PDB file of C-alpha atoms in Angstrom:
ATOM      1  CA  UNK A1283     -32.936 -15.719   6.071  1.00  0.00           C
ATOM      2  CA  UNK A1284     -29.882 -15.466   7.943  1.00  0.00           C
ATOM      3  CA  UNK A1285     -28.610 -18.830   7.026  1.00  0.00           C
ATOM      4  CA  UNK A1286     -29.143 -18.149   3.275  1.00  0.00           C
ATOM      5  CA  UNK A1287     -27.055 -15.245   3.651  1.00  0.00           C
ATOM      6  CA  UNK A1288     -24.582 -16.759   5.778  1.00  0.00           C
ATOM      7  CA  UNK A1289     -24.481 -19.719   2.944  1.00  0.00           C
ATOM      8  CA  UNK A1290     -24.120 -17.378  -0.010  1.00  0.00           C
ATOM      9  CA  UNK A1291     -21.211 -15.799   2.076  1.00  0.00           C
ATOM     10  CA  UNK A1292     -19.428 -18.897   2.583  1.00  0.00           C
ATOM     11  CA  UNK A1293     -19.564 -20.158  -0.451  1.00  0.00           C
ATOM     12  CA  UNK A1294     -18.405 -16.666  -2.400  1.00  0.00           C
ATOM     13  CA  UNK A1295     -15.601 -16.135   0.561  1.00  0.00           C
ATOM     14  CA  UNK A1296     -13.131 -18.604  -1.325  1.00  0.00           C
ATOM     15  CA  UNK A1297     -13.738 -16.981  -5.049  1.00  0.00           C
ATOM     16  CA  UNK A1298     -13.092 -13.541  -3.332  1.00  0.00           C
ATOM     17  CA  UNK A1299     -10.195 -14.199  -1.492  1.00  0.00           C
ATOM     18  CA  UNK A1300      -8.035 -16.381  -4.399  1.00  0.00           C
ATOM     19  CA  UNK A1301      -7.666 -13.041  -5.999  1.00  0.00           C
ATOM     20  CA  UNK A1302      -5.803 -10.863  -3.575  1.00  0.00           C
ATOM     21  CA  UNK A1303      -5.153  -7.356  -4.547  1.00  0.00           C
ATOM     22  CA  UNK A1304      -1.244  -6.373  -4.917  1.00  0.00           C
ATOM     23  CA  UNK A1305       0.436  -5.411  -1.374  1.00  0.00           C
ATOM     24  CA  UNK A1306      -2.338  -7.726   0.128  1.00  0.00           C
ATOM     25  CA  UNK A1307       0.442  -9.691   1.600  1.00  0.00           C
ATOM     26  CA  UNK A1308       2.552  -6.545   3.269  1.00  0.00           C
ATOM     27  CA  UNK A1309      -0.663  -5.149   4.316  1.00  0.00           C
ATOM     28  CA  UNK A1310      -1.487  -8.406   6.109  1.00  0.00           C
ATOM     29  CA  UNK A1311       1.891  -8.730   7.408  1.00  0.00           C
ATOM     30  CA  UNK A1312       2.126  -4.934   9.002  1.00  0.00           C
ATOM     31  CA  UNK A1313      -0.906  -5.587  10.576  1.00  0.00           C
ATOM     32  CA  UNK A1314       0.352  -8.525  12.017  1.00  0.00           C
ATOM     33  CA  UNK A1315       3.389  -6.623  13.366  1.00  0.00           C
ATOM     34  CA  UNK A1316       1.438  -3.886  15.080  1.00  0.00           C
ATOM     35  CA  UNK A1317      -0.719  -6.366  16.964  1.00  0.00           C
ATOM     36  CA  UNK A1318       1.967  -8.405  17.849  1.00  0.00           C
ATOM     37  CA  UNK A1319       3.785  -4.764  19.408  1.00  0.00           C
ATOM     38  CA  UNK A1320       0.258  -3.929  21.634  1.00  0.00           C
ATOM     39  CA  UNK A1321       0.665  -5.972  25.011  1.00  0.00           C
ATOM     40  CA  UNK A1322       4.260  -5.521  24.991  1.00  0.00           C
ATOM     41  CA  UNK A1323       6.376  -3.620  27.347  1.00  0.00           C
ATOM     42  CA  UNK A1324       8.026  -1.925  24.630  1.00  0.00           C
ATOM     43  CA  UNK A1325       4.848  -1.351  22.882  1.00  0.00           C
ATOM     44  CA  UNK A1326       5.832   2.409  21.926  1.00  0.00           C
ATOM     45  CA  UNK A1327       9.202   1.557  20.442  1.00  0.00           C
ATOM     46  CA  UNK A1328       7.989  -1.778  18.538  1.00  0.00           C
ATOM     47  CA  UNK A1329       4.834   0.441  17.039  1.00  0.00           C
ATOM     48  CA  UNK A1330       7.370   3.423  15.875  1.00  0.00           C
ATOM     49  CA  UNK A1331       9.759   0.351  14.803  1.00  0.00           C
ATOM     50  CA  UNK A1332       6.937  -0.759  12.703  1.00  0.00           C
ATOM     51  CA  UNK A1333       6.061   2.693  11.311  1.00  0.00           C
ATOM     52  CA  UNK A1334       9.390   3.547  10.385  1.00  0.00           C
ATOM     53  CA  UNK A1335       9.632   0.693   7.897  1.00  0.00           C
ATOM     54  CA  UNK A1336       6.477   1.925   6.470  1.00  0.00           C
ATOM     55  CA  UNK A1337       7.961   5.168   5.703  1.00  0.00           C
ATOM     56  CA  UNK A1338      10.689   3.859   4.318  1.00  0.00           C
ATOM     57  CA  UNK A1339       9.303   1.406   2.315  1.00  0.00           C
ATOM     58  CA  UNK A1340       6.299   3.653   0.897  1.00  0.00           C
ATOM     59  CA  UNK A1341       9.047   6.382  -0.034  1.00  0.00           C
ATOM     60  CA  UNK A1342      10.843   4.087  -2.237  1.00  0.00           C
ATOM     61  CA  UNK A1343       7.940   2.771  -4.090  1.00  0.00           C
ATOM     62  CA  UNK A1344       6.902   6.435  -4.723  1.00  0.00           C
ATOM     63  CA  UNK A1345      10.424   6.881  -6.146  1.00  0.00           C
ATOM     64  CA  UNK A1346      10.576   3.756  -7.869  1.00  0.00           C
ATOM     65  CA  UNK A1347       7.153   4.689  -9.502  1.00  0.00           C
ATOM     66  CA  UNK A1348       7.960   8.404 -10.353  1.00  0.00           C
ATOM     67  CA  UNK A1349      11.213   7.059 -11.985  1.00  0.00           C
ATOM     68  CA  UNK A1350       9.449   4.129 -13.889  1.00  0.00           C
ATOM     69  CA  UNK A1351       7.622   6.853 -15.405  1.00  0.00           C
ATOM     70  CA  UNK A1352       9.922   7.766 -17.838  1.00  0.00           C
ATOM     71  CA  UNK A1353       8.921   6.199 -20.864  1.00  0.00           C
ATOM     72  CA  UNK A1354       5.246   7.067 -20.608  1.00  0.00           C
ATOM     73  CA  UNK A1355       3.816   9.756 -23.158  1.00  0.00           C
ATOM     74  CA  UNK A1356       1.851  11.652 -20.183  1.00  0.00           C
ATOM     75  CA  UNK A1357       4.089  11.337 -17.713  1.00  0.00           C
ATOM     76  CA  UNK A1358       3.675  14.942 -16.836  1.00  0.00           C
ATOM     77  CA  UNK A1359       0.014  14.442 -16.171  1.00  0.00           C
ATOM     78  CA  UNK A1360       0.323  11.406 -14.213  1.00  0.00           C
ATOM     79  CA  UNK A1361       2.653  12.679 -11.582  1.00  0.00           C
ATOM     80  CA  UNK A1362       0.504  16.318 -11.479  1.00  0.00           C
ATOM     81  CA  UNK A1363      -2.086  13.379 -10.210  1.00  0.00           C
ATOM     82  CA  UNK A1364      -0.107  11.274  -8.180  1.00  0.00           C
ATOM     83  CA  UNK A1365       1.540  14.320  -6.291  1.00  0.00           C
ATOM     84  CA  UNK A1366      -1.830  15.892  -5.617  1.00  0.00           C
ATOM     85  CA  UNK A1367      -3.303  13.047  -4.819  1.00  0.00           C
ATOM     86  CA  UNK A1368      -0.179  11.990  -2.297  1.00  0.00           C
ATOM     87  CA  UNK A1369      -0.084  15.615  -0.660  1.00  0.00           C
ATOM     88  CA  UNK A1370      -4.428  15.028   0.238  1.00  0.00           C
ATOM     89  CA  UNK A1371      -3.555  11.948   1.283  1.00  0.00           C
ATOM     90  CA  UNK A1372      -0.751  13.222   3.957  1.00  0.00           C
ATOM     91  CA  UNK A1373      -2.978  15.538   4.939  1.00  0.00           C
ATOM     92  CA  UNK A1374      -6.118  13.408   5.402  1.00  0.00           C
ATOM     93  CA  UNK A1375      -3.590  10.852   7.176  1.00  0.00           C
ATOM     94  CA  UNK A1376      -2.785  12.936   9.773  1.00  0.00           C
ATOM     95  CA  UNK A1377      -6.430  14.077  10.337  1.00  0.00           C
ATOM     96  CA  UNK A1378      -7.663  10.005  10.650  1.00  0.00           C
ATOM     97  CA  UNK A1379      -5.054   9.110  12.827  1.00  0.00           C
ATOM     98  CA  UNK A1380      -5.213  12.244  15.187  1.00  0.00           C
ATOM     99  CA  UNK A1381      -8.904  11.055  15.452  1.00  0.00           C
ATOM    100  CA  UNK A1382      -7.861   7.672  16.090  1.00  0.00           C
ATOM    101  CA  UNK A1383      -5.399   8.974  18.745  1.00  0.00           C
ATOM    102  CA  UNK A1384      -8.217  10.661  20.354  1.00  0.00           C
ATOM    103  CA  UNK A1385      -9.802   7.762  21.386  1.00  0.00           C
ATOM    104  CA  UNK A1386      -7.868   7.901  24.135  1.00  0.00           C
ATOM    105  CA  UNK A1387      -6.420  10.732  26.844  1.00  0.00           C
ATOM    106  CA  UNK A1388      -4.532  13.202  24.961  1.00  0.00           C
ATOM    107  CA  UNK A1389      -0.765  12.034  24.907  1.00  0.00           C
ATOM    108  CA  UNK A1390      -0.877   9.208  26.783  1.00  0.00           C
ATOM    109  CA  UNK A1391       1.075   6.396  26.045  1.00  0.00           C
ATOM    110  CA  UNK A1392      -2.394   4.823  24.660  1.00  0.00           C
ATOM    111  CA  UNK A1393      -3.002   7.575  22.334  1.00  0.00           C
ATOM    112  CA  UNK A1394       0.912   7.552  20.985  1.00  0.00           C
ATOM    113  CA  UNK A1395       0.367   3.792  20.565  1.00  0.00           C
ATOM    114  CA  UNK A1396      -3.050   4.115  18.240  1.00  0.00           C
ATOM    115  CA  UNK A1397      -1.943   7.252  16.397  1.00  0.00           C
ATOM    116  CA  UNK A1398       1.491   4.985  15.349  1.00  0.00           C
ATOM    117  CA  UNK A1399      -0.217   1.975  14.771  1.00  0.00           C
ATOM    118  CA  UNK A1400      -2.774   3.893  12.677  1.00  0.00           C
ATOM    119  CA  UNK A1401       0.046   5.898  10.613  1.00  0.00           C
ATOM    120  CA  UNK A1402       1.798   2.684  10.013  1.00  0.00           C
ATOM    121  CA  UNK A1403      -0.831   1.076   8.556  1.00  0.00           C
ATOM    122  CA  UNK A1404      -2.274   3.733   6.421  1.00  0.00           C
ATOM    123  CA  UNK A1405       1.404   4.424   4.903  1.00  0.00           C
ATOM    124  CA  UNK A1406       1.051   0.309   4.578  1.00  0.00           C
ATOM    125  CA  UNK A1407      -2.040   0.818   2.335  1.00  0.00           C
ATOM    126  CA  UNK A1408      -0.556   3.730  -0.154  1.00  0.00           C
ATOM    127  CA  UNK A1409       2.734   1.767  -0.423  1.00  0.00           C
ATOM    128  CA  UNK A1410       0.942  -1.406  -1.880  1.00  0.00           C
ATOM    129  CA  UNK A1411      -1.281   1.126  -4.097  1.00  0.00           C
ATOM    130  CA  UNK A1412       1.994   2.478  -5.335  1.00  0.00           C
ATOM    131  CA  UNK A1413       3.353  -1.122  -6.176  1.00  0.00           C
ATOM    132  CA  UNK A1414       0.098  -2.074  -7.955  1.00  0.00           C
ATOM    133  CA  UNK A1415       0.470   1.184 -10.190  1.00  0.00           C
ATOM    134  CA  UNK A1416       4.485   0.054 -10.671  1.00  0.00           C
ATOM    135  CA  UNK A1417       2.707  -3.602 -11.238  1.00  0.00           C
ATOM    136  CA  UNK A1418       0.661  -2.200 -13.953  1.00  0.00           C
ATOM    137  CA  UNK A1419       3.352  -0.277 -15.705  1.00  0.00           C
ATOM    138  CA  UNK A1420       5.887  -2.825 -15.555  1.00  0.00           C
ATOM    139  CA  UNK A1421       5.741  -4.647 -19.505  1.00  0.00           C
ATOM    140  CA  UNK A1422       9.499  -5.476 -18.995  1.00  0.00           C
ATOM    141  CA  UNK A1423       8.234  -9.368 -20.046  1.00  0.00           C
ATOM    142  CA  UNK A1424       6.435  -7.901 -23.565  1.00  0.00           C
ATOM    143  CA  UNK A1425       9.498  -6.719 -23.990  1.00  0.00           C
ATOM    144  CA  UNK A1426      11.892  -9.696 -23.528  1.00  0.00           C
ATOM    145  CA  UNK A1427       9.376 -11.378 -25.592  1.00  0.00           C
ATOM    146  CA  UNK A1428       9.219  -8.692 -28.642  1.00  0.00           C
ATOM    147  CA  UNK A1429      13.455  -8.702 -28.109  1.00  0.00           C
ATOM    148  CA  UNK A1430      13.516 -12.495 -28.227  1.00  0.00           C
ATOM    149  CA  UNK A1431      11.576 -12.434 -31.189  1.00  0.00           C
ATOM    150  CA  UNK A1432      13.721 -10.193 -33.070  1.00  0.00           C
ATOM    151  CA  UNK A1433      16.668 -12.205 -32.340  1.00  0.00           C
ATOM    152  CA  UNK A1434      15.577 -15.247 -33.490  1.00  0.00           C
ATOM    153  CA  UNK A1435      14.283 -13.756 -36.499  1.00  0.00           C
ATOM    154  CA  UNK A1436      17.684 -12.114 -37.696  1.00  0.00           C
ATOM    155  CA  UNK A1437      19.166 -15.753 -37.281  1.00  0.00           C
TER     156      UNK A1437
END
């Protein structure tokens, strides 16, 4: 039974992975970083190095998705959403990755070093689910298209 299981697996694995959600990549790649900062004699600085980018880059895709909003008819509503949704995720965030922290003695340079790594890649994960909403709302091409079309009608 096993090796049916581990047979339907395989062969599904390649279907399921050809279609990777948006962010996929960073999320991959910030992952990547923190595990290449663990081991390190530096491993502190390279993990708040790491997180720091994070920060950075989820703020400006919640800014570039709060501006994109303009032209949408219930843009109100949306950002009521995304704002409450973004303040019980900060607070959630800092529950998880205090528990993560934990793991370890209080405030050692083990439990600095998850609680980081853990904050990094949780701001990692809500900075790729802000892309895909920008991703969604982006119909810039419909509208090259519609503006092409008009121009080569009037000629």
């Amino acid at each position: 039974m096993k090796k049916i299981v581990f047979f339907i697996m395989l062969a599904i694995s390649p279907f399921a992975l050809a279609n990777k959600p948006p962010g996929a990549d960073n999320s991959i790649s910030v992952q990547s970083a923190i595990h290449s900062c663990f081991g390190t004699q530096g491993a502190g600085i390279c993990l708040q190095s790491v997180l720091d980018k994070q920060k950075k880059q989820n703020s400006q895709a919640w800014t570039q998705l709060a501006n994109g909003l303009k032209d949408a008819e219930n843009k109100k509503e949306i950002l009521e959403n995304l704002s409450a949704g973004k303040k019980a995720w900060e607070m959630s965030l800092l529950h998880d990755c205090e528990a993560a922290g934990l793991m370890n003695t209080k405030d050692s340079p083990a439990y600095n070093n998850d609680l980081t790594a853990c904050l990094a890649s949780h701001y990692a994960f809500k900075t790729a689910f802000y892309n895909s909403l920008n991703a969604q709302g982006d119909d810039s091409g419909e509208k090259n298209l519609l503006e092409e079309y008009r121009k080569s009608k009037n000629k």
